[in-house]
Amino acid sequence: MTKIIKTVSEWQQLKRSDKIKNKKIGFVPTMGALHEGHLSLIRRSNVENGISVVSIFVNPTQFNDPSDLEKYPRTFESDVKLLRDLNVDYLFYPDYSEIYADHFKYKIIESDLSQILCGKFRPGHFEGVLTVVMKLLNIIRPDKAYFGEKDYQQYLLIDEMCKAFFLNVAIILCPIVREADGLALSSRNMLLSSNEKILAQRFPQLLKSEKSCEIIKNELEKLSFKVDYIEEIGNRRFGAVHIGKVRLIDNVEI
Ligand code: AMP
């Protein structure tokens, strides 16, 4: 039975109890509206640890666009059911005030990788992400924390942050889970109309094609996507696009 924990002190008390004290803790931070992508991280945590903790917290400080935050899908009841089906031990489900007692006066700022790709198009986004992840890791104090390759830039920043601040946690990267048509699963996919969903398939298809970034960008624009960027860094091609009001990101190894 998944126990729902709302406060930091409740978790800290539990963590000292005999039930948890000597067990390895795996942690999967999420913003809810859970799908198979999230579940793949949770299954891996279950296999590799004695205790799994999942958090659901729609972190307002990482949303640069207030309307994106407002329409972000929230499906708490079905999320809890999925967690119970997977036998997750603990769901950490804090309120805003529990996480941001400081009103976001203290922030983690990274000055390099956070400025490109999504960082360039979503000012302040990674400050919000890194700050909340730092807080969550300091609260839960897991042995391992699981992140998806879909948000590869986010993974790199979190991994580097943990090293920079000597956090005693292993950051585990998990592969992208996709629909049969290639679209990377995302909570935001729920916001696509059925026509938009069909169009969305073209994004991963083009991203993994042999074509140049420039040609991919042009073809996506012809198909009515608004393209933030299609860019190659190292052996990876990254993309971010908008379909109507929904922003999608993806990346592929090249
Ligand atoms: P989110 O709830 O979108 O903040 O995502 C929580 C975690 O799940 C992040 O580490 C994401 O990278 C990961 N995730 C989201 N979608 C996928 C996916 N399709 N495949 C693998 N991991 C994912």
mmCIF file of C-alpha atoms and ligand atoms in Angstrom:
data_model
loop_
_atom_site.group_PDB
_atom_site.id
_atom_site.type_symbol
_atom_site.label_atom_id
_atom_site.label_comp_id
_atom_site.label_asym_id
_atom_site.label_seq_id
_atom_site.Cartn_x
_atom_site.Cartn_y
_atom_site.Cartn_z
ATOM 1 C CA MET A 1 0.000 0.000 0.000
ATOM 2 C CA THR A 2 1.478 3.305 -1.059
ATOM 3 C CA LYS A 3 1.646 5.696 1.882
ATOM 4 C CA ILE A 4 1.078 9.337 1.004
ATOM 5 C CA ILE A 5 3.387 11.764 2.772
ATOM 6 C CA LYS A 6 2.627 15.470 2.755
ATOM 7 C CA THR A 7 5.311 16.965 4.968
ATOM 8 C CA VAL A 8 9.078 16.968 5.255
ATOM 9 C CA SER A 9 9.004 16.177 8.974
ATOM 10 C CA GLU A 10 6.770 13.141 8.435
ATOM 11 C CA TRP A 11 9.270 11.719 5.944
ATOM 12 C CA GLN A 12 12.275 12.538 8.145
ATOM 13 C CA GLN A 13 10.677 10.708 11.037
ATOM 14 C CA LEU A 14 9.846 7.697 8.888
ATOM 15 C CA LYS A 15 13.340 7.612 7.439
ATOM 16 C CA ARG A 16 14.766 7.106 10.945
ATOM 17 C CA SER A 17 12.341 4.275 11.690
ATOM 18 C CA ASP A 18 13.380 0.602 11.608
ATOM 19 C CA LYS A 19 11.148 0.081 8.564
ATOM 20 C CA ILE A 20 13.442 2.187 6.374
ATOM 21 C CA LYS A 21 16.662 2.803 8.295
ATOM 22 C CA ASN A 22 18.867 0.170 6.683
ATOM 23 C CA LYS A 23 17.257 -0.017 3.268
ATOM 24 C CA LYS A 24 18.439 1.461 -0.017
ATOM 25 C CA ILE A 25 16.132 4.232 -1.149
ATOM 26 C CA GLY A 26 15.303 4.883 -4.805
ATOM 27 C CA PHE A 27 13.630 8.178 -5.688
ATOM 28 C CA VAL A 28 11.640 9.188 -8.766
ATOM 29 C CA PRO A 29 10.669 12.875 -8.860
ATOM 30 C CA THR A 30 7.720 13.690 -11.143
ATOM 31 C CA MET A 31 5.105 16.339 -11.800
ATOM 32 C CA GLY A 32 2.353 13.714 -11.955
ATOM 33 C CA ALA A 33 -0.042 12.882 -14.798
ATOM 34 C CA LEU A 34 1.898 9.632 -14.773
ATOM 35 C CA HIS A 35 2.442 7.571 -17.916
ATOM 36 C CA GLU A 36 4.568 4.604 -18.992
ATOM 37 C CA GLY A 37 7.666 6.836 -19.147
ATOM 38 C CA HIS A 38 7.358 7.577 -15.433
ATOM 39 C CA LEU A 39 6.432 3.979 -14.693
ATOM 40 C CA SER A 40 9.598 2.693 -16.388
ATOM 41 C CA LEU A 41 11.680 4.802 -13.965
ATOM 42 C CA ILE A 42 9.644 3.530 -11.015
ATOM 43 C CA ARG A 43 9.989 -0.115 -12.054
ATOM 44 C CA ARG A 44 13.749 0.309 -12.250
ATOM 45 C CA SER A 45 13.809 1.907 -8.808
ATOM 46 C CA ASN A 46 11.752 -0.979 -7.430
ATOM 47 C CA VAL A 47 14.237 -3.506 -8.813
ATOM 48 C CA GLU A 48 17.339 -1.682 -7.566
ATOM 49 C CA ASN A 49 16.234 -0.548 -4.093
ATOM 50 C CA GLY A 50 14.558 -1.787 -0.942
ATOM 51 C CA ILE A 51 12.269 1.255 -0.821
ATOM 52 C CA SER A 52 10.924 3.419 -3.655
ATOM 53 C CA VAL A 53 9.746 6.969 -3.143
ATOM 54 C CA VAL A 54 7.921 8.840 -5.918
ATOM 55 C CA SER A 55 7.196 12.543 -5.607
ATOM 56 C CA ILE A 56 4.430 14.431 -7.357
ATOM 57 C CA PHE A 57 4.938 18.169 -7.276
ATOM 58 C CA VAL A 58 3.977 20.511 -10.104
ATOM 59 C CA ASN A 59 6.807 22.938 -9.509
ATOM 60 C CA PRO A 60 5.614 26.472 -10.298
ATOM 61 C CA THR A 61 9.100 27.999 -10.334
ATOM 62 C CA GLN A 62 10.098 26.077 -13.458
ATOM 63 C CA PHE A 63 7.167 27.352 -15.522
ATOM 64 C CA ASN A 64 8.156 30.527 -17.343
ATOM 65 C CA ASP A 65 4.675 30.666 -18.887
ATOM 66 C CA PRO A 66 1.794 31.008 -16.383
ATOM 67 C CA SER A 67 -0.776 29.547 -18.801
ATOM 68 C CA ASP A 68 1.410 26.435 -19.242
ATOM 69 C CA LEU A 69 1.364 25.974 -15.456
ATOM 70 C CA GLU A 70 -2.378 26.509 -15.291
ATOM 71 C CA LYS A 71 -3.208 23.917 -17.919
ATOM 72 C CA TYR A 72 -0.567 21.382 -16.833
ATOM 73 C CA PRO A 73 -2.495 18.084 -16.451
ATOM 74 C CA ARG A 74 -3.286 16.973 -12.903
ATOM 75 C CA THR A 75 -4.607 13.427 -12.496
ATOM 76 C CA PHE A 76 -3.905 12.687 -8.836
ATOM 77 C CA GLU A 77 -6.448 9.906 -8.264
ATOM 78 C CA SER A 78 -5.343 7.821 -11.227
ATOM 79 C CA ASP A 79 -1.675 8.542 -10.396
ATOM 80 C CA VAL A 80 -2.163 7.077 -6.919
ATOM 81 C CA LYS A 81 -3.825 4.017 -8.413
ATOM 82 C CA LEU A 82 -0.860 3.467 -10.767
ATOM 83 C CA LEU A 83 1.573 3.828 -7.861
ATOM 84 C CA ARG A 84 -0.404 1.320 -5.797
ATOM 85 C CA ASP A 85 -0.459 -1.129 -8.726
ATOM 86 C CA LEU A 86 3.348 -0.885 -8.828
ATOM 87 C CA ASN A 87 3.617 -1.347 -5.062
ATOM 88 C CA VAL A 88 5.445 1.929 -4.596
ATOM 89 C CA ASP A 89 6.182 2.366 -0.896
ATOM 90 C CA TYR A 90 5.859 6.125 -0.513
ATOM 91 C CA LEU A 91 4.371 9.014 -2.458
ATOM 92 C CA PHE A 92 5.743 12.378 -1.396
ATOM 93 C CA TYR A 93 3.039 14.903 -2.282
ATOM 94 C CA PRO A 94 3.923 18.226 -0.662
ATOM 95 C CA ASP A 95 2.148 21.575 -0.903
ATOM 96 C CA TYR A 96 3.877 24.612 -2.335
ATOM 97 C CA SER A 97 4.435 26.112 1.122
ATOM 98 C CA GLU A 98 6.174 22.968 2.325
ATOM 99 C CA ILE A 99 8.769 23.206 -0.454
ATOM 100 C CA TYR A 100 9.014 26.974 -0.748
ATOM 101 C CA ALA A 101 8.903 28.243 2.834
ATOM 102 C CA ASP A 102 11.630 30.646 1.628
ATOM 103 C CA HIS A 103 9.401 31.932 -1.238
ATOM 104 C CA PHE A 104 12.109 30.959 -3.745
ATOM 105 C CA LYS A 105 14.559 33.468 -2.288
ATOM 106 C CA TYR A 106 17.259 30.806 -2.503
ATOM 107 C CA LYS A 107 18.011 29.375 -5.931
ATOM 108 C CA ILE A 108 20.439 27.119 -7.718
ATOM 109 C CA ILE A 109 21.862 28.933 -10.735
ATOM 110 C CA GLU A 110 23.944 27.256 -13.381
ATOM 111 C CA SER A 111 25.653 29.566 -15.831
ATOM 112 C CA ASP A 112 26.582 27.433 -18.831
ATOM 113 C CA LEU A 113 24.526 24.477 -20.062
ATOM 114 C CA SER A 114 21.331 25.999 -18.634
ATOM 115 C CA GLN A 115 21.643 28.913 -21.062
ATOM 116 C CA ILE A 116 21.299 26.921 -24.294
ATOM 117 C CA LEU A 117 18.582 24.718 -25.893
ATOM 118 C CA CYS A 118 15.496 24.823 -23.626
ATOM 119 C CA GLY A 119 17.194 27.322 -21.298
ATOM 120 C CA LYS A 120 17.364 29.876 -24.088
ATOM 121 C CA PHE A 121 13.648 29.594 -24.838
ATOM 122 C CA ARG A 122 12.421 29.173 -21.265
ATOM 123 C CA PRO A 123 14.169 31.837 -19.185
ATOM 124 C CA GLY A 124 14.505 30.770 -15.565
ATOM 125 C CA HIS A 125 13.263 27.244 -16.283
ATOM 126 C CA PHE A 126 16.392 25.413 -15.153
ATOM 127 C CA GLU A 127 16.768 27.595 -12.060
ATOM 128 C CA GLY A 128 13.377 26.310 -11.013
ATOM 129 C CA VAL A 129 14.220 22.724 -11.941
ATOM 130 C CA LEU A 130 17.605 22.641 -10.199
ATOM 131 C CA THR A 131 16.274 24.388 -7.100
ATOM 132 C CA VAL A 132 13.362 21.995 -6.665
ATOM 133 C CA VAL A 133 15.501 18.923 -7.363
ATOM 134 C CA MET A 134 18.089 20.098 -4.830
ATOM 135 C CA LYS A 135 15.321 20.553 -2.254
ATOM 136 C CA LEU A 136 13.743 17.170 -3.020
ATOM 137 C CA LEU A 137 17.084 15.335 -2.884
ATOM 138 C CA ASN A 138 17.897 17.013 0.429
ATOM 139 C CA ILE A 139 14.519 15.988 1.822
ATOM 140 C CA ILE A 140 14.347 12.400 0.597
ATOM 141 C CA ARG A 141 18.106 11.672 0.761
ATOM 142 C CA PRO A 142 17.907 8.720 -1.630
ATOM 143 C CA ASP A 143 20.736 6.417 -2.607
ATOM 144 C CA LYS A 144 19.679 6.585 -6.244
ATOM 145 C CA ALA A 145 17.478 9.032 -8.144
ATOM 146 C CA TYR A 146 16.002 8.244 -11.555
ATOM 147 C CA PHE A 147 15.623 10.638 -14.493
ATOM 148 C CA GLY A 148 14.464 10.149 -18.078
ATOM 149 C CA GLU A 149 16.544 10.614 -21.180
ATOM 150 C CA LYS A 150 13.630 12.517 -22.711
ATOM 151 C CA ASP A 151 14.777 15.519 -20.667
ATOM 152 C CA TYR A 152 18.442 14.959 -21.445
ATOM 153 C CA GLN A 153 19.566 18.536 -20.809
ATOM 154 C CA GLN A 154 17.805 18.423 -17.450
ATOM 155 C CA TYR A 155 19.525 15.122 -16.614
ATOM 156 C CA LEU A 156 22.976 16.545 -17.430
ATOM 157 C CA LEU A 157 22.367 19.645 -15.321
ATOM 158 C CA ILE A 158 21.112 17.608 -12.361
ATOM 159 C CA ASP A 159 23.991 15.147 -12.594
ATOM 160 C CA GLU A 160 26.524 17.999 -12.700
ATOM 161 C CA MET A 161 24.783 19.828 -9.855
ATOM 162 C CA CYS A 162 24.973 16.749 -7.633
ATOM 163 C CA LYS A 163 28.674 16.444 -8.348
ATOM 164 C CA ALA A 164 29.287 20.193 -7.896
ATOM 165 C CA PHE A 165 27.611 20.152 -4.470
ATOM 166 C CA PHE A 166 28.946 16.722 -3.406
ATOM 167 C CA LEU A 167 25.493 15.217 -2.971
ATOM 168 C CA ASN A 168 25.747 11.581 -2.038
ATOM 169 C CA VAL A 169 23.325 10.224 -4.636
ATOM 170 C CA ALA A 170 23.680 8.253 -7.857
ATOM 171 C CA ILE A 171 21.795 9.866 -10.737
ATOM 172 C CA ILE A 172 20.442 7.142 -13.018
ATOM 173 C CA LEU A 173 19.494 7.879 -16.616
ATOM 174 C CA CYS A 174 16.607 5.822 -18.051
ATOM 175 C CA PRO A 175 15.755 5.415 -21.764
ATOM 176 C CA ILE A 176 12.941 7.300 -23.489
ATOM 177 C CA VAL A 177 9.625 5.462 -23.633
ATOM 178 C CA ARG A 178 7.760 6.152 -26.880
ATOM 179 C CA GLU A 179 4.356 5.495 -28.387
ATOM 180 C CA ALA A 180 4.266 2.891 -31.173
ATOM 181 C CA ASP A 181 4.300 5.817 -33.644
ATOM 182 C CA GLY A 182 7.545 7.175 -32.135
ATOM 183 C CA LEU A 183 6.171 10.100 -30.132
ATOM 184 C CA ALA A 184 7.944 10.325 -26.765
ATOM 185 C CA LEU A 185 5.459 9.916 -23.929
ATOM 186 C CA SER A 186 4.822 13.152 -22.066
ATOM 187 C CA SER A 187 2.193 14.385 -19.641
ATOM 188 C CA ARG A 188 1.608 17.225 -22.090
ATOM 189 C CA ASN A 189 0.557 14.779 -24.852
ATOM 190 C CA MET A 190 -2.820 14.633 -23.084
ATOM 191 C CA LEU A 191 -3.356 18.234 -24.134
ATOM 192 C CA LEU A 192 -3.081 17.442 -27.857
ATOM 193 C CA SER A 193 -6.249 17.067 -29.928
ATOM 194 C CA SER A 194 -6.519 13.856 -31.962
ATOM 195 C CA ASN A 195 -5.409 15.686 -35.127
ATOM 196 C CA GLU A 196 -2.518 17.318 -33.313
ATOM 197 C CA LYS A 197 -1.485 13.920 -31.956
ATOM 198 C CA ILE A 198 -1.277 12.528 -35.498
ATOM 199 C CA LEU A 199 0.777 15.520 -36.595
ATOM 200 C CA ALA A 200 3.049 15.162 -33.540
ATOM 201 C CA GLN A 201 4.443 11.842 -34.874
ATOM 202 C CA ARG A 202 6.262 13.786 -37.563
ATOM 203 C CA PHE A 203 8.482 15.419 -34.920
ATOM 204 C CA PRO A 204 10.388 12.284 -33.773
ATOM 205 C CA GLN A 205 10.334 10.902 -37.317
ATOM 206 C CA LEU A 206 12.090 13.968 -38.708
ATOM 207 C CA LEU A 207 14.369 14.329 -35.683
ATOM 208 C CA LYS A 208 15.825 10.882 -36.230
ATOM 209 C CA SER A 209 16.057 11.233 -40.027
ATOM 210 C CA GLU A 210 19.338 11.701 -41.890
ATOM 211 C CA LYS A 211 18.349 15.249 -42.865
ATOM 212 C CA SER A 212 20.185 18.319 -41.600
ATOM 213 C CA CYS A 213 18.867 20.343 -38.652
ATOM 214 C CA GLU A 214 18.036 23.207 -40.987
ATOM 215 C CA ILE A 215 15.988 21.020 -43.349
ATOM 216 C CA ILE A 216 14.182 19.363 -40.436
ATOM 217 C CA LYS A 217 13.306 22.786 -39.042
ATOM 218 C CA ASN A 218 11.949 23.932 -42.435
ATOM 219 C CA GLU A 219 9.903 20.781 -42.924
ATOM 220 C CA LEU A 220 8.411 21.032 -39.438
ATOM 221 C CA GLU A 221 7.499 24.663 -40.045
ATOM 222 C CA LYS A 222 5.815 23.724 -43.332
ATOM 223 C CA LEU A 223 3.766 21.213 -41.349
ATOM 224 C CA SER A 224 2.677 24.122 -39.065
ATOM 225 C CA PHE A 225 4.901 23.353 -36.079
ATOM 226 C CA LYS A 226 6.453 26.353 -34.373
ATOM 227 C CA VAL A 227 10.083 25.349 -33.892
ATOM 228 C CA ASP A 228 12.122 26.608 -30.922
ATOM 229 C CA TYR A 229 15.245 24.749 -31.975
ATOM 230 C CA ILE A 230 16.635 21.719 -33.775
ATOM 231 C CA GLU A 231 20.272 21.451 -32.767
ATOM 232 C CA GLU A 232 23.046 18.901 -32.621
ATOM 233 C CA ILE A 233 25.437 18.791 -29.712
ATOM 234 C CA GLY A 234 27.996 16.005 -29.578
ATOM 235 C CA ASN A 235 26.354 12.799 -30.733
ATOM 236 C CA ARG A 236 22.834 13.926 -29.943
ATOM 237 C CA ARG A 237 20.198 15.905 -31.822
ATOM 238 C CA PHE A 238 17.801 17.926 -29.687
ATOM 239 C CA GLY A 239 14.490 19.473 -30.653
ATOM 240 C CA ALA A 240 11.709 21.566 -29.129
ATOM 241 C CA VAL A 241 8.523 22.458 -30.998
ATOM 242 C CA HIS A 242 5.072 23.813 -30.375
ATOM 243 C CA ILE A 243 1.890 22.329 -31.793
ATOM 244 C CA GLY A 244 -0.821 24.831 -31.084
ATOM 245 C CA LYS A 245 -0.426 25.624 -27.399
ATOM 246 C CA VAL A 246 1.506 22.484 -26.492
ATOM 247 C CA ARG A 247 5.300 22.421 -26.303
ATOM 248 C CA LEU A 248 7.066 19.121 -27.009
ATOM 249 C CA ILE A 249 10.738 18.196 -26.621
ATOM 250 C CA ASP A 250 12.697 15.190 -27.772
ATOM 251 C CA ASN A 251 16.248 14.082 -28.501
ATOM 252 C CA VAL A 252 17.922 11.242 -30.356
ATOM 253 C CA GLU A 253 21.408 9.824 -30.549
ATOM 254 C CA ILE A 254 22.987 10.367 -33.967
HETATM 255 P P1 AMP B 1 7.943 15.024 -15.447
HETATM 256 O O1 AMP B 1 6.796 14.505 -14.645
HETATM 257 O O2 AMP B 1 7.599 15.360 -16.854
HETATM 258 O O3 AMP B 1 8.710 16.105 -14.736
HETATM 259 O O4 AMP B 1 8.958 13.811 -15.590
HETATM 260 C C1 AMP B 1 9.459 13.127 -14.477
HETATM 261 C C2 AMP B 1 10.580 12.225 -14.918
HETATM 262 O O5 AMP B 1 10.093 11.283 -15.877
HETATM 263 C C3 AMP B 1 11.729 12.992 -15.598
HETATM 264 O O6 AMP B 1 12.956 12.443 -15.175
HETATM 265 C C4 AMP B 1 11.477 12.733 -17.055
HETATM 266 O O7 AMP B 1 12.648 12.798 -17.844
HETATM 267 C C5 AMP B 1 10.918 11.329 -17.021
HETATM 268 N N1 AMP B 1 10.148 11.065 -18.238
HETATM 269 C C6 AMP B 1 9.132 11.805 -18.747
HETATM 270 N N2 AMP B 1 8.705 11.292 -19.921
HETATM 271 C C7 AMP B 1 9.485 10.207 -20.167
HETATM 272 C C8 AMP B 1 9.553 9.257 -21.231
HETATM 273 N N3 AMP B 1 8.743 9.301 -22.281
HETATM 274 N N4 AMP B 1 10.474 8.275 -21.145
HETATM 275 C C9 AMP B 1 11.317 8.214 -20.085
HETATM 276 N N5 AMP B 1 11.305 9.079 -19.054
HETATM 277 C C10 AMP B 1 10.411 10.060 -19.096
#
